[in-house]
Coordinates of N, CA and C and ligand atoms in Angstrom, one line a residue:
M1 N 0.8 -1.2 0.0 CA 0.0 0.0 0.0 C 0.9 1.3 0.0
S2 N 0.6 2.2 -0.9 CA 1.4 3.4 -0.9 C 1.1 4.3 0.3
D3 N 2.0 5.2 0.6 CA 1.8 6.1 1.8 C 0.5 6.9 1.7
V4 N 0.2 7.3 0.4 CA -1.0 8.1 0.3 C -2.2 7.3 0.6
M5 N -2.3 6.0 0.1 CA -3.4 5.2 0.4 C -3.5 4.9 1.9
A6 N -2.3 4.6 2.5 CA -2.3 4.3 3.9 C -2.9 5.5 4.7
A7 N -2.4 6.7 4.3 CA -2.9 7.9 5.0 C -4.4 8.1 4.9
E8 N -4.9 7.8 3.7 CA -6.4 7.9 3.4 C -7.1 6.9 4.3
H9 N -6.5 5.7 4.4 CA -7.2 4.6 5.1 C -7.3 5.0 6.6
V10 N -6.2 5.6 7.1 CA -6.2 6.0 8.5 C -7.3 7.1 8.7
E11 N -7.4 8.0 7.8 CA -8.3 9.1 7.9 C -9.8 8.6 8.0
V12 N -10.1 7.7 7.1 CA -11.4 7.1 7.1 C -11.7 6.3 8.4
A13 N -10.7 5.6 8.8 CA -10.8 4.8 10.1 C -11.1 5.7 11.3
E14 N -10.4 6.8 11.3 CA -10.5 7.7 12.4 C -11.9 8.4 12.4
Q15 N -12.4 8.7 11.2 CA -13.8 9.3 11.2 C -14.8 8.2 11.5
G16 N -14.5 7.0 11.3 CA -15.4 5.9 11.5 C -16.5 5.9 10.4
A17 N -16.2 6.5 9.3 CA -17.2 6.5 8.2 C -17.6 5.2 7.8
E18 N -16.7 4.2 7.8 CA -17.1 2.8 7.4 C -18.1 2.2 8.3
D19 N -18.1 2.7 9.6 CA -19.0 2.0 10.6 C -20.4 2.7 10.6
N20 N -20.6 3.8 9.9 CA -21.8 4.5 10.0 C -22.6 4.4 8.8
P21 N -24.0 4.2 9.0 CA -24.8 4.4 7.8 C -24.7 5.8 7.3
A22 N -24.9 6.0 6.0 CA -24.9 7.4 5.5 C -26.0 8.2 6.1
I23 N -27.2 7.5 6.3 CA -28.3 8.1 7.0 C -29.0 7.1 7.9
F24 N -29.4 7.6 9.0 CA -30.0 6.7 10.0 C -31.1 7.5 10.7
L25 N -32.3 7.0 10.5 CA -33.5 7.6 11.3 C -33.7 6.7 12.5
H26 N -33.7 7.3 13.7 CA -33.8 6.5 14.9 C -34.9 7.0 15.8
M27 N -35.9 6.1 16.0 CA -37.0 6.4 16.9 C -37.7 7.7 16.4
V28 N -37.8 7.9 15.1 CA -38.4 9.1 14.6 C -39.9 9.2 14.7
E29 N -40.4 10.3 15.2 CA -41.8 10.4 15.3 C -42.2 11.8 14.6
R30 N -43.4 11.8 14.0 CA -43.9 13.0 13.4 C -45.4 12.9 13.5
H31 N -46.0 14.0 14.1 CA -47.4 14.0 14.2 C -47.9 15.4 13.8
Y32 N -49.2 15.5 13.5 CA -49.8 16.8 13.2 C -51.0 16.9 14.1
R33 N -51.2 18.1 14.6 CA -52.4 18.4 15.4 C -53.5 18.9 14.4
Q34 N -54.7 18.3 14.5 CA -55.8 18.8 13.8 C -57.0 19.0 14.7
G35 N -57.1 20.3 15.2 CA -58.1 20.6 16.2 C -57.8 19.8 17.4
E36 N -58.8 18.9 17.8 CA -58.7 18.1 19.0 C -57.8 16.9 18.8
E37 N -57.7 16.5 17.5 CA -57.1 15.2 17.2 C -55.6 15.4 16.9
T38 N -54.8 14.3 17.1 CA -53.4 14.2 16.7 C -53.3 13.2 15.7
L39 N -52.8 13.5 14.5 CA -52.5 12.6 13.5 C -51.1 12.1 13.6
H40 N -51.0 10.8 13.9 CA -49.6 10.2 14.0 C -49.2 9.7 12.6
I41 N -48.3 10.4 12.0 CA -47.9 10.1 10.6 C -46.8 9.0 10.7
L42 N -45.8 9.4 11.5 CA -44.6 8.4 11.7 C -44.4 8.2 13.2
R43 N -44.2 6.9 13.5 CA -43.9 6.7 14.9 C -42.8 5.6 15.0
D44 N -41.8 5.8 15.9 CA -40.7 4.9 16.1 C -40.1 4.4 14.8
V45 N -39.9 5.3 13.9 CA -39.3 4.9 12.6 C -37.8 4.6 12.8
E46 N -37.4 3.4 12.3 CA -36.0 3.0 12.3 C -35.7 2.8 10.8
L47 N -34.7 3.5 10.3 CA -34.3 3.2 8.9 C -32.8 3.6 8.8
A48 N -32.0 2.7 8.4 CA -30.5 2.9 8.2 C -30.2 2.6 6.7
V49 N -29.6 3.5 6.0 CA -29.2 3.2 4.7 C -27.6 3.4 4.6
W50 N -27.0 2.4 4.0 CA -25.5 2.4 3.9 C -25.0 3.0 2.6
P51 N -23.8 3.4 2.6 CA -23.2 4.0 1.4 C -23.3 3.0 0.2
G52 N -23.7 3.4 -0.9 CA -23.8 2.5 -2.1 C -25.1 1.7 -2.1
Q53 N -26.0 2.0 -1.2 CA -27.3 1.2 -1.1 C -28.4 2.1 -1.5
S54 N -29.3 1.4 -2.3 CA -30.5 2.1 -2.7 C -31.7 1.5 -2.1
V55 N -32.6 2.3 -1.5 CA -33.8 1.8 -0.8 C -35.0 2.4 -1.5
A56 N -36.0 1.5 -1.9 CA -37.2 2.0 -2.4 C -38.2 2.1 -1.3
L57 N -38.9 3.2 -1.2 CA -39.9 3.4 -0.2 C -41.3 3.3 -0.9
V58 N -41.9 2.2 -0.7 CA -43.1 1.9 -1.5 C -44.3 1.9 -0.5
A59 N -45.2 2.9 -0.6 CA -46.4 3.0 0.2 C -47.4 3.8 -0.5
P60 N -48.7 3.5 -0.1 CA -49.8 4.3 -0.8 C -49.7 5.8 -0.5
S61 N -50.4 6.5 -1.3 CA -50.5 8.0 -1.1 C -51.0 8.2 0.3
G62 N -50.4 9.2 1.0 CA -50.8 9.6 2.3 C -50.2 8.8 3.5
A63 N -49.4 7.8 3.1 CA -48.7 7.0 4.1 C -47.6 7.7 4.9
G64 N -47.1 8.7 4.3 CA -46.0 9.5 5.0 C -44.7 9.4 4.3
K65 N -44.6 9.1 3.0 CA -43.4 9.0 2.3 C -42.7 10.4 2.2
S66 N -43.4 11.4 1.8 CA -42.8 12.7 1.7 C -42.4 13.2 3.0
T67 N -43.2 13.0 4.0 CA -42.9 13.4 5.4 C -41.5 12.8 5.8
L68 N -41.4 11.5 5.6 CA -40.1 10.8 5.9 C -38.9 11.4 5.2
L69 N -39.1 11.7 3.9 CA -38.0 12.3 3.1 C -37.7 13.7 3.6
H70 N -38.7 14.4 4.0 CA -38.4 15.8 4.5 C -37.6 15.7 5.8
L71 N -38.0 14.8 6.6 CA -37.2 14.6 7.9 C -35.8 14.2 7.6
A72 N -35.7 13.2 6.7 CA -34.4 12.6 6.4 C -33.5 13.7 5.7
G73 N -34.1 14.6 5.0 CA -33.4 15.7 4.3 C -33.2 17.0 5.2
L74 N -33.6 16.9 6.4 CA -33.4 18.0 7.4 C -34.2 19.2 7.0
L75 N -35.3 19.0 6.2 CA -36.2 20.1 5.8 C -37.2 20.3 6.9
E76 N -37.4 19.3 7.7 CA -38.4 19.4 8.9 C -37.7 18.8 10.1
H77 N -38.2 19.1 11.2 CA -37.7 18.5 12.5 C -38.6 17.4 12.9
P78 N -38.1 16.3 13.4 CA -38.9 15.3 14.0 C -39.5 15.8 15.3
D79 N -40.7 15.3 15.7 CA -41.2 15.6 17.0 C -40.5 14.8 18.1
H80 N -39.9 13.7 17.7 CA -39.1 12.9 18.6 C -38.2 12.1 17.8
G81 N -37.0 11.7 18.4 CA -36.1 10.9 17.7 C -35.0 11.7 17.1
E82 N -34.2 11.0 16.3 CA -32.9 11.6 15.8 C -32.7 11.2 14.4
V83 N -32.1 12.1 13.6 CA -31.7 11.8 12.2 C -30.2 12.0 12.2
Y84 N -29.5 10.9 12.0 CA -28.0 10.9 11.9 C -27.6 11.0 10.4
I85 N -26.7 11.9 10.1 CA -26.1 11.9 8.8 C -24.7 11.6 8.9
Q86 N -24.3 10.5 8.3 CA -22.9 10.0 8.5 C -22.5 9.9 9.9
G87 N -23.4 9.5 10.8 CA -23.0 9.3 12.2 C -23.2 10.6 13.0
Q88 N -23.5 11.7 12.4 CA -23.7 12.9 13.2 C -25.2 13.1 13.5
A89 N -25.5 13.3 14.8 CA -26.8 13.7 15.2 C -27.2 15.1 14.7
T90 N -28.4 15.3 14.3 CA -28.7 16.6 13.7 C -29.9 17.3 14.4
A91 N -30.6 16.6 15.3 CA -31.8 17.2 15.9 C -31.6 18.5 16.6
T92 N -30.5 18.6 17.3 CA -30.3 19.8 18.2 C -29.3 20.8 17.6
L93 N -28.9 20.5 16.3 CA -28.0 21.4 15.7 C -28.7 22.7 15.4
P94 N -28.0 23.8 15.4 CA -28.6 25.1 14.9 C -29.0 25.0 13.4
D95 N -30.0 25.8 13.1 CA -30.5 25.7 11.7 C -29.4 26.0 10.6
S96 N -28.4 26.9 11.0 CA -27.4 27.2 10.0 C -26.5 25.9 9.7
E97 N -26.3 25.1 10.7 CA -25.5 23.9 10.6 C -26.4 22.8 9.8
R98 N -27.6 22.7 10.1 CA -28.5 21.8 9.4 C -28.6 22.2 7.9
T99 N -28.6 23.4 7.6 CA -28.6 23.9 6.3 C -27.3 23.6 5.6
R100 N -26.2 23.7 6.3 CA -24.9 23.4 5.7 C -24.8 21.9 5.3
I101 N -25.3 21.1 6.3 CA -25.3 19.6 6.0 C -26.2 19.3 4.9
R102 N -27.4 19.9 4.8 CA -28.3 19.7 3.7 C -27.7 20.0 2.4
R103 N -27.0 21.1 2.3 CA -26.4 21.6 1.1 C -25.2 20.7 0.6
T104 N -24.4 20.2 1.6 CA -23.2 19.5 1.2 C -23.4 18.0 1.1
E105 N -24.3 17.4 2.0 CA -24.4 16.0 2.1 C -25.6 15.4 1.5
I106 N -26.6 16.2 1.1 CA -27.9 15.7 0.7 C -28.3 16.3 -0.6
G107 N -28.8 15.4 -1.5 CA -29.3 15.8 -2.8 C -30.8 15.4 -2.9
F108 N -31.6 16.3 -3.5 CA -33.0 16.0 -3.7 C -33.4 15.9 -5.1
V109 N -34.4 15.0 -5.4 CA -35.0 14.9 -6.7 C -36.5 14.8 -6.4
Y110 N -37.3 15.7 -7.1 CA -38.7 15.7 -6.9 C -39.5 15.1 -8.1
Q111 N -40.8 15.0 -8.0 CA -41.6 14.5 -9.1 C -41.5 15.4 -10.3
F112 N -41.5 16.7 -10.1 CA -41.3 17.7 -11.1 C -39.9 18.2 -11.1
H113 N -39.3 18.4 -12.2 CA -37.8 18.6 -12.3 C -37.3 19.9 -11.6
H114 N -38.2 21.0 -11.6 CA -37.8 22.2 -11.0 C -36.4 22.8 -11.6
L115 N -36.2 22.4 -12.9 CA -35.0 23.0 -13.5 C -35.2 24.5 -13.8
L116 N -34.2 25.3 -13.9 CA -34.4 26.7 -14.3 C -34.5 26.8 -15.8
P117 N -35.7 27.3 -16.2 CA -36.1 27.2 -17.7 C -35.1 28.0 -18.6
E118 N -34.6 29.1 -18.1 CA -33.8 29.9 -19.0 C -32.3 29.5 -19.1
F119 N -32.0 28.4 -18.4 CA -30.6 27.9 -18.4 C -30.5 26.5 -19.1
S120 N -29.4 26.2 -19.7 CA -29.2 25.0 -20.3 C -29.0 23.8 -19.3
A121 N -29.1 22.6 -19.8 CA -28.9 21.4 -18.9 C -27.5 21.6 -18.2
L122 N -26.5 21.9 -19.0 CA -25.2 22.1 -18.4 C -25.1 23.1 -17.3
E123 N -25.7 24.3 -17.6 CA -25.8 25.4 -16.6 C -26.6 25.0 -15.3
N124 N -27.7 24.3 -15.5 CA -28.4 23.9 -14.4 C -27.6 23.0 -13.4
V125 N -26.7 22.2 -14.0 CA -25.9 21.3 -13.1 C -24.7 22.1 -12.6
M126 N -24.2 23.1 -13.4 CA -23.1 23.9 -12.9 C -23.4 24.8 -11.7
L127 N -24.7 25.3 -11.7 CA -25.0 26.4 -10.8 C -24.8 26.0 -9.3
P128 N -25.3 24.8 -8.8 CA -25.1 24.5 -7.4 C -23.6 24.4 -7.1
Q129 N -22.8 24.0 -8.0 CA -21.4 23.9 -7.7 C -20.7 25.3 -7.6
M130 N -21.2 26.2 -8.4 CA -20.6 27.6 -8.4 C -21.1 28.3 -7.1
V131 N -22.4 28.0 -6.7 CA -22.8 28.5 -5.4 C -21.9 28.1 -4.3
R132 N -21.4 26.8 -4.4 CA -20.6 26.3 -3.4 C -19.1 26.8 -3.5
G133 N -18.8 27.5 -4.6 CA -17.5 28.1 -4.6 C -16.6 27.6 -5.7
L134 N -17.0 26.6 -6.4 CA -16.1 26.0 -7.5 C -16.0 27.0 -8.6
S135 N -14.9 27.0 -9.3 CA -14.7 27.9 -10.5 C -15.7 27.4 -11.6
K136 N -15.9 28.2 -12.5 CA -16.8 27.9 -13.7 C -16.2 26.7 -14.4
R137 N -14.9 26.7 -14.6 CA -14.2 25.6 -15.3 C -14.4 24.3 -14.6
E138 N -14.2 24.3 -13.3 CA -14.3 23.0 -12.6 C -15.8 22.5 -12.6
A139 N -16.7 23.5 -12.4 CA -18.1 23.2 -12.4 C -18.6 22.6 -13.8
R140 N -18.0 23.2 -14.8 CA -18.4 22.8 -16.2 C -17.9 21.4 -16.4
A141 N -16.7 21.1 -16.0 CA -16.1 19.8 -16.2 C -16.9 18.7 -15.5
R142 N -17.2 19.0 -14.2 CA -18.0 17.9 -13.5 C -19.4 17.8 -14.1
A143 N -20.0 18.9 -14.4 CA -21.4 18.9 -15.0 C -21.4 18.1 -16.3
S144 N -20.4 18.3 -17.1 CA -20.4 17.6 -18.4 C -20.2 16.1 -18.2
E145 N -19.3 15.8 -17.2 CA -19.0 14.4 -16.9 C -20.3 13.7 -16.4
L146 N -21.0 14.3 -15.5 CA -22.2 13.7 -14.9 C -23.3 13.5 -16.0
L147 N -23.5 14.6 -16.8 CA -24.5 14.5 -17.8 C -24.2 13.4 -18.8
A148 N -22.9 13.3 -19.2 CA -22.5 12.2 -20.1 C -22.8 10.9 -19.5
Y149 N -22.5 10.7 -18.2 CA -22.7 9.5 -17.5 C -24.2 9.1 -17.5
L150 N -25.0 10.1 -17.4 CA -26.5 9.9 -17.4 C -27.1 9.8 -18.8
G151 N -26.2 9.8 -19.8 CA -26.6 9.6 -21.2 C -27.1 10.8 -21.8
L152 N -26.6 12.0 -21.3 CA -27.1 13.3 -21.9 C -25.9 14.1 -22.5
G153 N -24.9 13.4 -22.9 CA -23.7 14.0 -23.4 C -24.0 14.9 -24.6
D154 N -25.0 14.6 -25.4 CA -25.4 15.4 -26.6 C -26.6 16.3 -26.3
R155 N -26.8 16.5 -25.0 CA -28.0 17.4 -24.7 C -27.5 18.6 -23.8
L156 N -26.2 18.8 -23.8 CA -25.7 19.8 -22.8 C -26.2 21.2 -22.9
I157 N -26.4 21.7 -24.2 CA -26.8 23.1 -24.3 C -28.3 23.2 -24.6
H158 N -29.0 22.1 -24.4 CA -30.5 22.1 -24.5 C -31.1 22.8 -23.2
R159 N -32.1 23.6 -23.4 CA -32.8 24.1 -22.3 C -33.9 23.1 -21.9
P160 N -34.4 23.1 -20.6 CA -35.4 22.2 -20.2 C -36.5 21.9 -21.1
A161 N -37.1 23.0 -21.7 CA -38.2 22.9 -22.6 C -37.9 22.1 -23.9
E162 N -36.6 22.0 -24.2 CA -36.1 21.3 -25.4 C -35.8 19.8 -25.1
L163 N -36.1 19.4 -23.8 CA -35.7 18.0 -23.4 C -37.0 17.3 -23.2
S164 N -37.0 15.9 -23.3 CA -38.1 15.1 -23.0 C -38.2 15.0 -21.5
G165 N -39.4 14.4 -21.0 CA -39.6 14.3 -19.6 C -38.5 13.5 -18.9
G166 N -38.1 12.4 -19.5 CA -37.1 11.5 -18.9 C -35.7 12.2 -18.9
E167 N -35.4 13.0 -20.0 CA -34.2 13.7 -20.0 C -34.2 14.8 -18.9
Q168 N -35.3 15.5 -18.8 CA -35.4 16.5 -17.7 C -35.1 15.9 -16.3
Q169 N -35.7 14.7 -16.1 CA -35.4 14.1 -14.8 C -34.0 13.7 -14.6
R170 N -33.4 13.2 -15.7 CA -31.9 12.9 -15.6 C -31.1 14.1 -15.3
V171 N -31.4 15.2 -15.9 CA -30.7 16.5 -15.6 C -30.9 16.8 -14.1
A172 N -32.2 16.6 -13.6 CA -32.5 16.9 -12.2 C -31.7 16.0 -11.3
I173 N -31.5 14.8 -11.7 CA -30.6 13.8 -10.9 C -29.2 14.3 -10.9
A174 N -28.7 14.7 -12.1 CA -27.3 15.2 -12.2 C -27.1 16.5 -11.3
R175 N -28.1 17.3 -11.3 CA -28.0 18.5 -10.4 C -28.0 18.1 -9.0
A176 N -28.8 17.2 -8.6 CA -28.9 16.7 -7.2 C -27.6 16.2 -6.7
V177 N -26.8 15.6 -7.6 CA -25.6 15.0 -7.1 C -24.4 15.8 -7.5
A178 N -24.6 17.0 -8.0 CA -23.5 17.8 -8.6 C -22.5 18.1 -7.5
N179 N -22.9 18.3 -6.3 CA -21.9 18.6 -5.2 C -21.5 17.4 -4.4
A180 N -21.6 16.2 -5.0 CA -21.2 15.0 -4.4 C -21.7 14.7 -3.0
P181 N -23.1 14.8 -2.9 CA -23.6 14.5 -1.5 C -23.4 13.0 -1.2
R182 N -23.7 12.7 0.1 CA -23.6 11.3 0.5 C -25.0 10.6 0.5
V183 N -26.0 11.4 0.4 CA -27.4 10.9 0.5 C -28.2 11.5 -0.6
L184 N -28.9 10.7 -1.3 CA -29.8 11.1 -2.4 C -31.3 10.8 -2.0
L185 N -32.2 11.8 -1.9 CA -33.5 11.5 -1.6 C -34.4 11.9 -2.8
A186 N -35.2 10.9 -3.2 CA -36.0 11.2 -4.4 C -37.5 10.9 -4.1
D187 N -38.3 11.9 -4.4 CA -39.8 11.7 -4.0 C -40.6 11.5 -5.3
E188 N -40.9 10.3 -5.5 CA -41.6 9.9 -6.7 C -41.0 10.5 -8.0
P189 N -39.7 10.2 -8.2 CA -39.0 10.9 -9.3 C -39.5 10.6 -10.7
T190 N -40.2 9.4 -10.8 CA -40.7 9.0 -12.1 C -42.2 9.0 -12.2
G191 N -42.8 9.6 -11.2 CA -44.3 9.6 -11.1 C -45.0 10.3 -12.3
N192 N -44.2 11.1 -13.0 CA -44.8 11.9 -14.0 C -44.4 11.4 -15.4
L193 N -43.7 10.2 -15.4 CA -43.2 9.7 -16.7 C -43.9 8.4 -17.2
D194 N -43.9 8.2 -18.5 CA -44.5 6.9 -19.0 C -43.6 5.8 -18.5
P195 N -44.2 4.5 -18.5 CA -43.5 3.4 -17.9 C -42.1 3.1 -18.4
H196 N -42.0 3.2 -19.7 CA -40.7 2.9 -20.4 C -39.6 3.9 -19.9
T197 N -40.0 5.2 -20.0 CA -39.0 6.2 -19.6 C -38.7 6.1 -18.1
A198 N -39.8 5.8 -17.3 CA -39.5 5.7 -15.8 C -38.5 4.5 -15.6
D199 N -38.7 3.5 -16.3 CA -37.8 2.3 -16.1 C -36.3 2.7 -16.5
H200 N -36.2 3.5 -17.5 CA -34.8 4.0 -17.9 C -34.2 4.9 -16.8
V201 N -35.0 5.8 -16.3 CA -34.6 6.8 -15.3 C -34.2 6.0 -14.1
F202 N -35.0 5.0 -13.7 CA -34.6 4.2 -12.5 C -33.3 3.5 -12.7
A203 N -33.2 2.9 -13.9 CA -31.9 2.1 -14.1 C -30.7 3.0 -14.0
T204 N -30.8 4.2 -14.6 CA -29.7 5.2 -14.5 C -29.4 5.6 -13.1
L205 N -30.5 5.9 -12.3 CA -30.4 6.2 -10.9 C -29.7 5.1 -10.1
S206 N -30.1 3.9 -10.3 CA -29.5 2.8 -9.6 C -28.0 2.7 -9.9
A207 N -27.6 2.8 -11.2 CA -26.2 2.7 -11.6 C -25.4 3.8 -11.0
L208 N -26.0 5.0 -10.9 CA -25.3 6.1 -10.3 C -25.0 5.9 -8.9
V209 N -26.0 5.4 -8.2 CA -25.9 5.1 -6.7 C -24.8 4.2 -6.5
K210 N -24.7 3.1 -7.3 CA -23.7 2.1 -7.1 C -22.3 2.7 -7.4
A211 N -22.2 3.4 -8.5 CA -20.9 3.9 -8.9 C -20.3 5.0 -8.0
S212 N -21.2 5.7 -7.4 CA -20.8 6.9 -6.6 C -20.7 6.6 -5.1
G213 N -21.3 5.4 -4.6 CA -21.3 5.1 -3.2 C -22.3 6.0 -2.4
L214 N -23.2 6.6 -3.1 CA -24.3 7.3 -2.5 C -25.2 6.3 -1.7
A215 N -25.9 6.9 -0.8 CA -27.1 6.2 -0.2 C -28.3 6.8 -0.7
A216 N -29.3 6.0 -1.2 CA -30.5 6.6 -1.8 C -31.7 6.1 -1.2
I217 N -32.7 7.0 -1.0 CA -34.1 6.6 -0.6 C -35.0 7.2 -1.7
V218 N -35.7 6.3 -2.3 CA -36.5 6.7 -3.5 C -38.0 6.3 -3.2
A219 N -38.8 7.3 -3.0 CA -40.2 7.0 -2.9 C -40.9 6.7 -4.2
T220 N -41.7 5.6 -4.3 CA -42.4 5.3 -5.5 C -43.6 4.5 -5.2
H221 N -44.6 4.5 -6.1 CA -45.7 3.7 -6.0 C -45.5 2.4 -6.8
N222 N -44.5 2.3 -7.6 CA -44.3 1.3 -8.6 C -43.4 0.2 -8.1
M223 N -44.0 -1.0 -7.9 CA -43.3 -2.1 -7.4 C -42.3 -2.7 -8.3
D224 N -42.6 -2.6 -9.7 CA -41.6 -3.1 -10.7 C -40.3 -2.3 -10.6
L225 N -40.5 -1.0 -10.4 CA -39.3 -0.1 -10.4 C -38.6 -0.3 -9.0
A226 N -39.4 -0.5 -8.0 CA -38.8 -0.8 -6.7 C -37.9 -2.0 -6.7
A227 N -38.3 -3.0 -7.5 CA -37.5 -4.2 -7.6 C -36.1 -4.0 -8.1
R228 N -35.8 -2.9 -8.7 CA -34.5 -2.6 -9.2 C -33.6 -2.1 -8.1
M229 N -34.1 -1.7 -6.9 CA -33.3 -1.2 -5.8 C -32.8 -2.3 -5.0
D230 N -31.9 -2.0 -4.1 CA -31.3 -3.0 -3.2 C -32.2 -3.5 -2.2
R231 N -33.1 -2.6 -1.7 CA -34.0 -2.9 -0.6 C -35.3 -2.3 -0.8
R232 N -36.4 -2.8 -0.3 CA -37.7 -2.2 -0.4 C -38.2 -2.1 1.1
V233 N -38.7 -0.9 1.4 CA -39.4 -0.8 2.7 C -40.8 -0.1 2.4
T234 N -41.6 -0.3 3.4 CA -42.9 0.4 3.3 C -43.2 1.1 4.7
I235 N -44.3 1.9 4.7 CA -44.7 2.5 6.0 C -46.0 1.9 6.3
R236 N -46.1 1.3 7.5 CA -47.3 0.6 7.9 C -47.7 1.1 9.3
E237 N -48.8 1.8 9.4 CA -49.2 2.4 10.7 C -48.1 3.2 11.3
G238 N -47.5 4.0 10.4 CA -46.5 4.9 10.9 C -45.1 4.4 11.0
K239 N -44.9 3.1 10.9 CA -43.6 2.5 11.1 C -43.0 2.0 9.8
V240 N -41.7 2.1 9.7 CA -41.0 1.6 8.5 C -40.8 0.1 8.6
E241 N -41.3 -0.7 7.6 CA -41.1 -2.1 7.7 C -40.4 -2.6 6.4
E242 N -39.5 -3.5 6.5 CA -38.8 -4.1 5.3 C -39.8 -4.9 4.6
L243 N -39.8 -4.9 3.3 CA -40.5 -5.8 2.4 C -39.6 -6.9 2.0
D244 N -40.2 -7.9 1.4 CA -39.5 -9.2 0.9 C -39.4 -10.2 2.0
Ligands
ADP1 P1 -47.2 10.5 1.0 O1 -46.0 11.3 0.5 O2 -46.9 9.1 1.4 O3 -48.4 10.6 0.1 P2 -47.3 12.6 3.1 O4 -46.0 12.4 3.8 O5 -47.3 13.7 2.1 O6 -47.7 11.2 2.4 O7 -48.5 12.8 4.1 C1 -48.8 11.9 5.1 C2 -50.0 12.3 5.9 O8 -49.7 13.5 6.6 C3 -51.2 12.7 5.0 O9 -52.3 12.1 5.6 C4 -51.2 14.2 5.0 O10 -52.5 14.6 4.9 C5 -50.6 14.5 6.4 N1 -50.0 15.8 6.4 C6 -48.8 16.1 5.7 N2 -48.5 17.4 6.0 C7 -49.4 17.9 6.9 C8 -49.5 19.1 7.6 N3 -48.7 20.1 7.4 N4 -50.6 19.2 8.4 C9 -51.4 18.2 8.6 N5 -51.3 17.0 8.0 C10 -50.3 16.8 7.2
MG2 MG1 -45.7 12.3 -1.2

């Protein structure tokens, strides 16, 4: 082993990154008050996802999928319990630190792409990197590489309106991982696509997760697509349960 590799190995071992899930929801609870009533959406949720692992979250509408993803992405606070990102507890962190973790460690993909219409595919993937402080040249290089990896090498200067639905979602995926997060959260990312396109986007997403060592949680209604992921979980009476 070279000195450089040895040094890297020590660093990883000291951080304990190998021992930690990329994301871990522990005893997580979320409820909403509605007048006299309390709606328990999530209770005692346990879910750990490891680097390089993709988890499909398959549950009917209203089961709490989006709620779970918002909590996992530090967009909302749990009413009880803890969300660990790479071993770090986040519940009591100040908002500024939660925002920093969200920006650097977590990528989001939604059902609708939310790309900026006046910018090209390339620019849409460059922007988050430039916000983070990368030079235009570095951002362009990584954006081109990512888009090519996702099969969009010949669509770089197209604007969102000039792309198909599946292409738009692949650009949205590239944008979500542009800053090399450790966790990718996708909320019904193919809910708006025809079955063939959805299948292609899912396949691309799975390959990216494997290749990059990301941990991914992907909410979907579609059991066929979920079968492409490493694990399948559902939400039953507020709890996360493994399927299979
Ligand atoms: P899913 O994404 O699985 O369709 P959601 O997480 O969006 O489900 O919602 C789960 C449940 O929580 C639903 O019954 C929804 O009505 C309820 N809910 C979500 N947000 C709120 C809120 N802000 N106030 C009250 N109830 C909410
Ligand atoms: Mg939802």
